[in-house]
Amino acid sequence: MFDLKTSLSASFVALAISTAPVSAETWDMPMAYAAANYHSATGAEFARCVTTGTAGELEIKTHPGGSLFAGAEIKRAIQTGQVLIGERLLSGHQNENALFGFDSVPFLATSFEESEKLWEVAKEPLTELLDSQNLHLLYSVPWPAQGLYFDRAVESLADVKGLKFRSYNAASARMAELAGMLPVQIEAAEISQAFATGVAQGMVSSGSTGYDRKVWESLSHYYSVDAWMPRNYVLVNLDAWNDLDDATRNVMNACSDLAEYAGDWRSLQYNDFTVNELAKNGMQTGPAGEALAKELQEIGEVMTNEWLETAGDAGKKIVDAFKASK
């Protein structure tokens, strides 16, 4: 699936040829998820790699858990130079541009292997889009496939009509609407409180998010439906990136290669662990029943057609190229 030898070789070669930048700087790096989450852990290691690789001349300090900027604010903060680097779930900005939601098209890429293939065909157009917004992409790491969480047993969508459903991007909100639920926008850092107070009663998310936020304290059921595999992206303000010397960019690129590789494998390995932990803590876990699965597939077809219509030729090219690669 991943070429460790190539990734490590490229990284260490780049590190070996780097030299110290001219002047020391500190960059704050906002991250939306808890420090213990594997995305945040990977980001922290990336930051240490850059700091070490530049001999401390560029120090990156991570701020997990939405402590510096809330998740929805991070992209704009990087674009405008409030911070020069950060991590964001770009599908949260699908209403801004449909291409940001390529990784949340329901039931398009539902395995890690398929997610990587989809990412490879989408990388170039997404990078060009980010570049036009004064953003430079460093690396991207997927979440595990998304499952459904509820505070009750669910056999069909009739069981969740009117239920308050946590959304985090356009796809999750639209899924809720089509299922007859009420979408409520809630950032990751606010999940535990939202479920504890009844602001939300269900969500679509990975086992990782449920485990990190101990949702078994409020929710009772988790259904593995492999809806989609959204990705987190580490972005740099493009003006700031262009101002760096070649040596510093070499170090950051090398550290990005290592981070993406490590994050990919953590995502793969963390998936089974977290779903098992949900069960150990009292949640009922397993696949969706036949009736619910059929209804979800029908919703997925509607959402896919809607996304393709909105994304236009650019979206169609991504989907066609992905299907051709399978």
Tab-separated table of C-alpha atoms in Angstrom:
chain	number	residue	atom	x	y	z
A	1	MET	CA	0.000	0.000	0.000
A	2	PHE	CA	2.734	2.469	0.990
A	3	ASP	CA	6.391	2.516	-0.061
A	4	LEU	CA	8.315	2.994	3.190
A	5	LYS	CA	11.749	2.710	1.586
A	6	THR	CA	11.077	5.387	-1.009
A	7	SER	CA	9.457	7.711	1.513
A	8	LEU	CA	12.265	7.422	4.037
A	9	SER	CA	14.975	7.712	1.389
A	10	ALA	CA	13.506	10.912	-0.026
A	11	SER	CA	13.126	12.343	3.455
A	12	PHE	CA	16.611	11.613	4.683
A	13	VAL	CA	18.241	12.765	1.445
A	14	ALA	CA	16.448	16.090	1.760
A	15	LEU	CA	17.443	16.394	5.394
A	16	ALA	CA	21.028	15.561	4.602
A	17	ILE	CA	21.416	18.322	2.012
A	18	SER	CA	19.729	21.001	4.121
A	19	THR	CA	21.556	23.810	5.902
A	20	ALA	CA	20.368	26.229	8.547
A	21	PRO	CA	18.141	29.133	7.454
A	22	VAL	CA	19.317	32.690	7.797
A	23	SER	CA	17.071	33.839	10.660
A	24	ALA	CA	15.208	32.069	13.483
A	25	GLU	CA	11.404	32.050	13.555
A	26	THR	CA	8.571	30.477	15.548
A	27	TRP	CA	5.394	29.345	13.793
A	28	ASP	CA	2.253	28.481	15.762
A	29	MET	CA	0.322	25.547	14.286
A	30	PRO	CA	-3.380	25.305	15.259
A	31	MET	CA	-4.996	21.857	15.158
A	32	ALA	CA	-8.652	21.068	15.794
A	33	TYR	CA	-8.391	17.653	17.420
A	34	ALA	CA	-7.328	16.462	20.866
A	35	ALA	CA	-3.617	16.120	21.583
A	36	ALA	CA	-3.989	12.334	21.954
A	37	ASN	CA	-5.588	11.955	18.519
A	38	TYR	CA	-3.238	10.412	15.963
A	39	HIS	CA	-3.569	13.412	13.637
A	40	SER	CA	-2.385	15.715	16.413
A	41	ALA	CA	0.354	13.289	17.461
A	42	THR	CA	1.575	13.105	13.873
A	43	GLY	CA	1.500	16.894	13.627
A	44	ALA	CA	3.507	17.224	16.836
A	45	GLU	CA	6.161	14.870	15.472
A	46	PHE	CA	6.227	16.809	12.200
A	47	ALA	CA	6.774	20.013	14.173
A	48	ARG	CA	9.664	18.469	16.120
A	49	CYS	CA	11.149	17.151	12.875
A	50	VAL	CA	11.161	20.631	11.337
A	51	THR	CA	12.530	22.233	14.490
A	52	THR	CA	15.316	19.653	14.698
A	53	GLY	CA	16.001	19.608	10.962
A	54	THR	CA	16.524	23.376	10.905
A	55	ALA	CA	18.633	23.308	14.059
A	56	GLY	CA	15.959	25.365	15.814
A	57	GLU	CA	16.027	28.148	13.245
A	58	LEU	CA	12.367	27.428	12.403
A	59	GLU	CA	10.470	26.234	15.454
A	60	ILE	CA	6.918	24.983	14.996
A	61	LYS	CA	4.639	24.838	18.056
A	62	THR	CA	1.417	22.835	17.782
A	63	HIS	CA	-1.801	23.909	19.516
A	64	PRO	CA	-4.225	20.929	19.488
A	65	GLY	CA	-7.836	20.726	20.603
A	66	GLY	CA	-8.927	23.978	18.956
A	67	SER	CA	-7.027	25.871	21.645
A	68	LEU	CA	-5.658	28.574	19.315
A	69	PHE	CA	-8.357	28.661	16.613
A	70	ALA	CA	-11.532	26.615	16.308
A	71	GLY	CA	-11.488	24.121	13.446
A	72	ALA	CA	-13.687	26.223	11.179
A	73	GLU	CA	-11.379	29.229	11.658
A	74	ILE	CA	-8.049	27.566	10.901
A	75	LYS	CA	-8.041	27.733	7.103
A	76	ARG	CA	-8.881	31.433	7.039
A	77	ALA	CA	-6.274	32.150	9.719
A	78	ILE	CA	-3.567	30.573	7.544
A	79	GLN	CA	-4.719	32.344	4.385
A	80	THR	CA	-4.627	35.752	6.047
A	81	GLY	CA	-1.355	35.207	7.881
A	82	GLN	CA	-2.772	35.202	11.410
A	83	VAL	CA	-0.814	31.965	11.655
A	84	LEU	CA	1.520	30.595	9.002
A	85	ILE	CA	0.750	26.881	9.300
A	86	GLY	CA	-2.123	24.713	10.512
A	87	GLU	CA	-4.192	21.574	9.991
A	88	ARG	CA	-7.731	21.545	8.638
A	89	LEU	CA	-10.421	19.138	7.457
A	90	LEU	CA	-11.008	20.726	4.040
A	91	SER	CA	-14.356	19.013	3.479
A	92	GLY	CA	-15.586	21.449	6.114
A	93	HIS	CA	-15.246	24.086	3.381
A	94	GLN	CA	-17.178	22.273	0.653
A	95	ASN	CA	-19.738	25.085	0.533
A	96	GLU	CA	-16.872	27.364	-0.489
A	97	ASN	CA	-15.732	25.079	-3.321
A	98	ALA	CA	-17.146	21.645	-4.148
A	99	LEU	CA	-13.680	20.181	-4.793
A	100	PHE	CA	-12.923	20.426	-1.085
A	101	GLY	CA	-15.521	17.689	-0.615
A	102	PHE	CA	-14.006	15.130	-2.996
A	103	ASP	CA	-13.018	12.943	-0.033
A	104	SER	CA	-16.551	12.928	1.395
A	105	VAL	CA	-18.513	11.634	-1.587
A	106	PRO	CA	-20.539	8.797	0.001
A	107	PHE	CA	-19.428	5.237	-0.725
A	108	LEU	CA	-16.931	6.310	-3.419
A	109	ALA	CA	-13.718	5.337	-1.598
A	110	THR	CA	-14.435	3.141	1.422
A	111	SER	CA	-11.088	1.435	2.118
A	112	PHE	CA	-7.607	2.753	2.861
A	113	GLU	CA	-6.333	1.509	-0.494
A	114	GLU	CA	-9.160	3.245	-2.349
A	115	SER	CA	-8.690	6.409	-0.293
A	116	GLU	CA	-5.046	6.564	-1.381
A	117	LYS	CA	-5.995	6.103	-5.036
A	118	LEU	CA	-8.611	8.829	-4.789
A	119	TRP	CA	-6.105	11.138	-3.131
A	120	GLU	CA	-3.541	10.573	-5.867
A	121	VAL	CA	-5.938	11.634	-8.644
A	122	ALA	CA	-7.317	14.583	-6.658
A	123	LYS	CA	-3.981	15.934	-5.394
A	124	GLU	CA	-3.073	18.043	-8.430
A	125	PRO	CA	-6.396	19.903	-8.862
A	126	LEU	CA	-6.724	20.373	-5.104
A	127	THR	CA	-3.184	21.731	-4.838
A	128	GLU	CA	-3.893	24.195	-7.655
A	129	LEU	CA	-7.079	25.333	-5.909
A	130	LEU	CA	-5.258	25.858	-2.623
A	131	ASP	CA	-2.470	27.726	-4.400
A	132	SER	CA	-5.050	30.153	-5.796
A	133	GLN	CA	-6.131	30.830	-2.213
A	134	ASN	CA	-2.622	31.627	-0.957
A	135	LEU	CA	-2.211	28.173	0.609
A	136	HIS	CA	0.529	25.589	0.106
A	137	LEU	CA	-0.232	21.928	0.837
A	138	LEU	CA	2.395	20.046	2.839
A	139	TYR	CA	0.787	16.693	3.608
A	140	SER	CA	-2.536	14.923	4.085
A	141	VAL	CA	-3.670	12.029	6.309
A	142	PRO	CA	-7.006	10.174	6.095
A	143	TRP	CA	-9.468	9.433	8.824
A	144	PRO	CA	-10.713	5.851	9.074
A	145	ALA	CA	-13.977	5.087	7.297
A	146	GLN	CA	-16.931	6.885	8.837
A	147	GLY	CA	-19.555	4.997	10.825
A	148	LEU	CA	-22.855	6.013	12.406
A	149	TYR	CA	-23.282	6.724	16.129
A	150	PHE	CA	-26.663	6.932	17.846
A	151	ASP	CA	-28.181	7.055	21.305
A	152	ARG	CA	-30.513	4.194	20.363
A	153	ALA	CA	-30.754	1.044	18.263
A	154	VAL	CA	-31.519	1.876	14.629
A	155	GLU	CA	-32.980	-0.618	12.182
A	156	SER	CA	-34.147	1.877	9.555
A	157	LEU	CA	-34.224	5.629	9.025
A	158	ALA	CA	-37.709	5.717	10.496
A	159	ASP	CA	-36.003	5.218	13.886
A	160	VAL	CA	-34.048	8.487	13.600
A	161	LYS	CA	-36.617	10.861	12.107
A	162	GLY	CA	-36.226	14.249	13.809
A	163	LEU	CA	-33.061	13.212	15.645
A	164	LYS	CA	-30.445	15.941	16.212
A	165	PHE	CA	-27.394	14.909	14.222
A	166	ARG	CA	-23.922	16.379	14.643
A	167	SER	CA	-22.514	17.644	11.332
A	168	TYR	CA	-18.971	18.784	10.563
A	169	ASN	CA	-19.106	19.356	6.810
A	170	ALA	CA	-21.591	19.684	3.957
A	171	ALA	CA	-21.721	15.917	3.383
A	172	SER	CA	-22.623	15.053	6.974
A	173	ALA	CA	-25.259	17.798	7.069
A	174	ARG	CA	-26.788	16.668	3.782
A	175	MET	CA	-26.844	13.047	4.922
A	176	ALA	CA	-28.779	14.136	7.992
A	177	GLU	CA	-31.285	16.082	5.910
A	178	LEU	CA	-31.901	13.237	3.486
A	179	ALA	CA	-32.357	10.831	6.399
A	180	GLY	CA	-34.963	13.065	8.031
A	181	MET	CA	-32.657	14.186	10.848
A	182	LEU	CA	-31.783	17.702	12.013
A	183	PRO	CA	-28.122	18.653	11.325
A	184	VAL	CA	-26.337	20.603	14.052
A	185	GLN	CA	-22.875	22.026	13.269
A	186	ILE	CA	-20.518	20.958	16.069
A	187	GLU	CA	-16.717	21.079	16.035
A	188	ALA	CA	-14.718	18.096	17.300
A	189	ALA	CA	-13.679	19.799	20.534
A	190	GLU	CA	-17.345	20.294	21.481
A	191	ILE	CA	-18.615	16.751	20.800
A	192	SER	CA	-18.617	15.382	24.350
A	193	GLN	CA	-20.561	18.312	25.771
A	194	ALA	CA	-23.006	18.308	22.866
A	195	PHE	CA	-23.970	14.678	23.436
A	196	ALA	CA	-24.005	15.000	27.210
A	197	THR	CA	-26.439	17.935	27.050
A	198	GLY	CA	-28.656	16.546	24.280
A	199	VAL	CA	-27.619	19.143	21.711
A	200	ALA	CA	-26.896	16.157	19.456
A	201	GLN	CA	-28.015	12.516	19.573
A	202	GLY	CA	-26.021	10.993	16.746
A	203	MET	CA	-23.240	11.585	14.235
A	204	VAL	CA	-21.280	10.105	11.372
A	205	SER	CA	-17.609	9.859	12.265
A	206	SER	CA	-14.724	7.451	12.644
A	207	GLY	CA	-14.076	5.155	15.574
A	208	SER	CA	-11.163	7.426	16.371
A	209	THR	CA	-13.337	10.462	17.122
A	210	GLY	CA	-15.746	8.407	19.215
A	211	TYR	CA	-12.910	6.921	21.235
A	212	ASP	CA	-11.118	10.248	21.714
A	213	ARG	CA	-14.291	11.875	23.008
A	214	LYS	CA	-15.548	8.899	25.079
A	215	VAL	CA	-18.934	9.065	23.401
A	216	TRP	CA	-20.029	5.855	25.172
A	217	GLU	CA	-20.864	8.133	28.089
A	218	SER	CA	-23.855	9.402	26.057
A	219	LEU	CA	-24.324	7.165	23.018
A	220	SER	CA	-25.116	3.456	22.836
A	221	HIS	CA	-24.717	2.209	19.249
A	222	TYR	CA	-22.058	2.362	16.527
A	223	TYR	CA	-22.721	1.031	13.027
A	224	SER	CA	-19.827	0.402	10.622
A	225	VAL	CA	-21.108	1.673	7.278
A	226	ASP	CA	-17.849	2.855	5.615
A	227	ALA	CA	-19.534	6.027	4.400
A	228	TRP	CA	-16.399	7.917	3.348
A	229	MET	CA	-12.842	8.651	4.471
A	230	PRO	CA	-12.274	12.403	4.853
A	231	ARG	CA	-8.747	13.733	5.138
A	232	ASN	CA	-6.942	16.298	7.254
A	233	TYR	CA	-4.514	18.629	5.475
A	234	VAL	CA	-1.511	20.518	6.810
A	235	LEU	CA	-1.315	23.856	5.036
A	236	VAL	CA	1.148	26.748	4.965
A	237	ASN	CA	0.517	30.366	4.033
A	238	LEU	CA	1.842	30.502	0.454
A	239	ASP	CA	3.516	33.891	0.860
A	240	ALA	CA	5.366	32.601	3.926
A	241	TRP	CA	6.329	29.405	2.093
A	242	ASN	CA	7.778	31.396	-0.800
A	243	ASP	CA	9.769	33.527	1.640
A	244	LEU	CA	11.560	30.474	3.045
A	245	ASP	CA	14.935	29.529	1.627
A	246	ASP	CA	15.465	26.265	-0.233
A	247	ALA	CA	17.148	24.587	2.735
A	248	THR	CA	14.170	25.152	5.013
A	249	ARG	CA	11.694	24.029	2.366
A	250	ASN	CA	13.759	20.856	1.875
A	251	VAL	CA	13.494	20.069	5.575
A	252	MET	CA	9.763	20.755	5.668
A	253	ASN	CA	9.137	18.599	2.598
A	254	ALA	CA	11.169	15.761	4.081
A	255	CYS	CA	9.334	15.975	7.393
A	256	SER	CA	6.026	16.102	5.502
A	257	ASP	CA	6.863	12.832	3.700
A	258	LEU	CA	7.546	11.143	7.017
A	259	ALA	CA	4.430	12.593	8.615
A	260	GLU	CA	2.140	11.474	5.791
A	261	TYR	CA	3.556	7.967	5.889
A	262	ALA	CA	3.281	7.720	9.682
A	263	GLY	CA	-0.210	9.215	9.675
A	264	ASP	CA	-1.433	6.782	7.010
A	265	TRP	CA	-0.323	3.804	9.021
A	266	ARG	CA	-1.642	5.168	12.287
A	267	SER	CA	-5.022	5.653	10.662
A	268	LEU	CA	-4.997	2.066	9.410
A	269	GLN	CA	-3.953	0.556	12.723
A	270	TYR	CA	-6.026	2.853	14.922
A	271	ASN	CA	-9.296	1.970	13.234
A	272	ASP	CA	-9.742	-1.545	14.624
A	273	PHE	CA	-8.387	-0.534	18.021
A	274	THR	CA	-10.831	2.302	18.505
A	275	VAL	CA	-13.914	0.353	17.399
A	276	ASN	CA	-12.910	-2.433	19.786
A	277	GLU	CA	-12.566	0.136	22.571
A	278	LEU	CA	-16.074	1.434	21.883
A	279	ALA	CA	-17.367	-2.096	22.445
A	280	LYS	CA	-15.254	-2.606	25.568
A	281	ASN	CA	-16.830	0.515	27.020
A	282	GLY	CA	-20.361	-0.756	26.530
A	283	MET	CA	-21.396	0.352	23.061
A	284	GLN	CA	-23.135	-2.014	20.687
A	285	THR	CA	-20.963	-2.179	17.546
A	286	GLY	CA	-21.405	-3.915	14.211
A	287	PRO	CA	-22.539	-3.425	10.624
A	288	ALA	CA	-25.795	-1.721	9.719
A	289	GLY	CA	-28.752	-4.023	9.145
A	290	GLU	CA	-30.002	-4.763	5.648
A	291	ALA	CA	-32.817	-2.191	5.679
A	292	LEU	CA	-30.643	0.634	6.999
A	293	ALA	CA	-27.777	-0.228	4.639
A	294	LYS	CA	-30.121	-0.111	1.639
A	295	GLU	CA	-31.516	3.277	2.668
A	296	LEU	CA	-28.011	4.656	3.162
A	297	GLN	CA	-26.932	3.485	-0.289
A	298	GLU	CA	-29.902	5.307	-1.797
A	299	ILE	CA	-28.905	8.471	0.063
A	300	GLY	CA	-25.330	7.999	-1.163
A	301	GLU	CA	-26.465	7.887	-4.786
A	302	VAL	CA	-28.395	11.134	-4.371
A	303	MET	CA	-25.441	12.854	-2.703
A	304	THR	CA	-22.964	11.630	-5.299
A	305	ASN	CA	-25.073	12.994	-8.137
A	306	GLU	CA	-25.500	16.298	-6.300
A	307	TRP	CA	-21.755	16.609	-5.735
A	308	LEU	CA	-20.926	15.807	-9.351
A	309	GLU	CA	-23.385	18.438	-10.521
A	310	THR	CA	-21.873	21.052	-8.231
A	311	ALA	CA	-18.241	20.109	-8.855
A	312	GLY	CA	-18.706	20.146	-12.634
A	313	ASP	CA	-15.997	18.943	-15.016
A	314	ALA	CA	-13.276	19.084	-12.358
A	315	GLY	CA	-15.215	16.737	-10.094
A	316	LYS	CA	-16.116	14.393	-12.932
A	317	LYS	CA	-12.454	14.127	-13.944
A	318	ILE	CA	-11.499	13.123	-10.393
A	319	VAL	CA	-14.216	10.481	-10.152
A	320	ASP	CA	-13.524	9.111	-13.635
A	321	ALA	CA	-9.778	8.930	-12.991
A	322	PHE	CA	-10.359	7.224	-9.658
A	323	LYS	CA	-12.657	4.604	-11.146
A	324	ALA	CA	-10.153	3.975	-13.939
A	325	SER	CA	-7.429	3.368	-11.356
A	326	LYS	CA	-9.344	0.631	-9.534
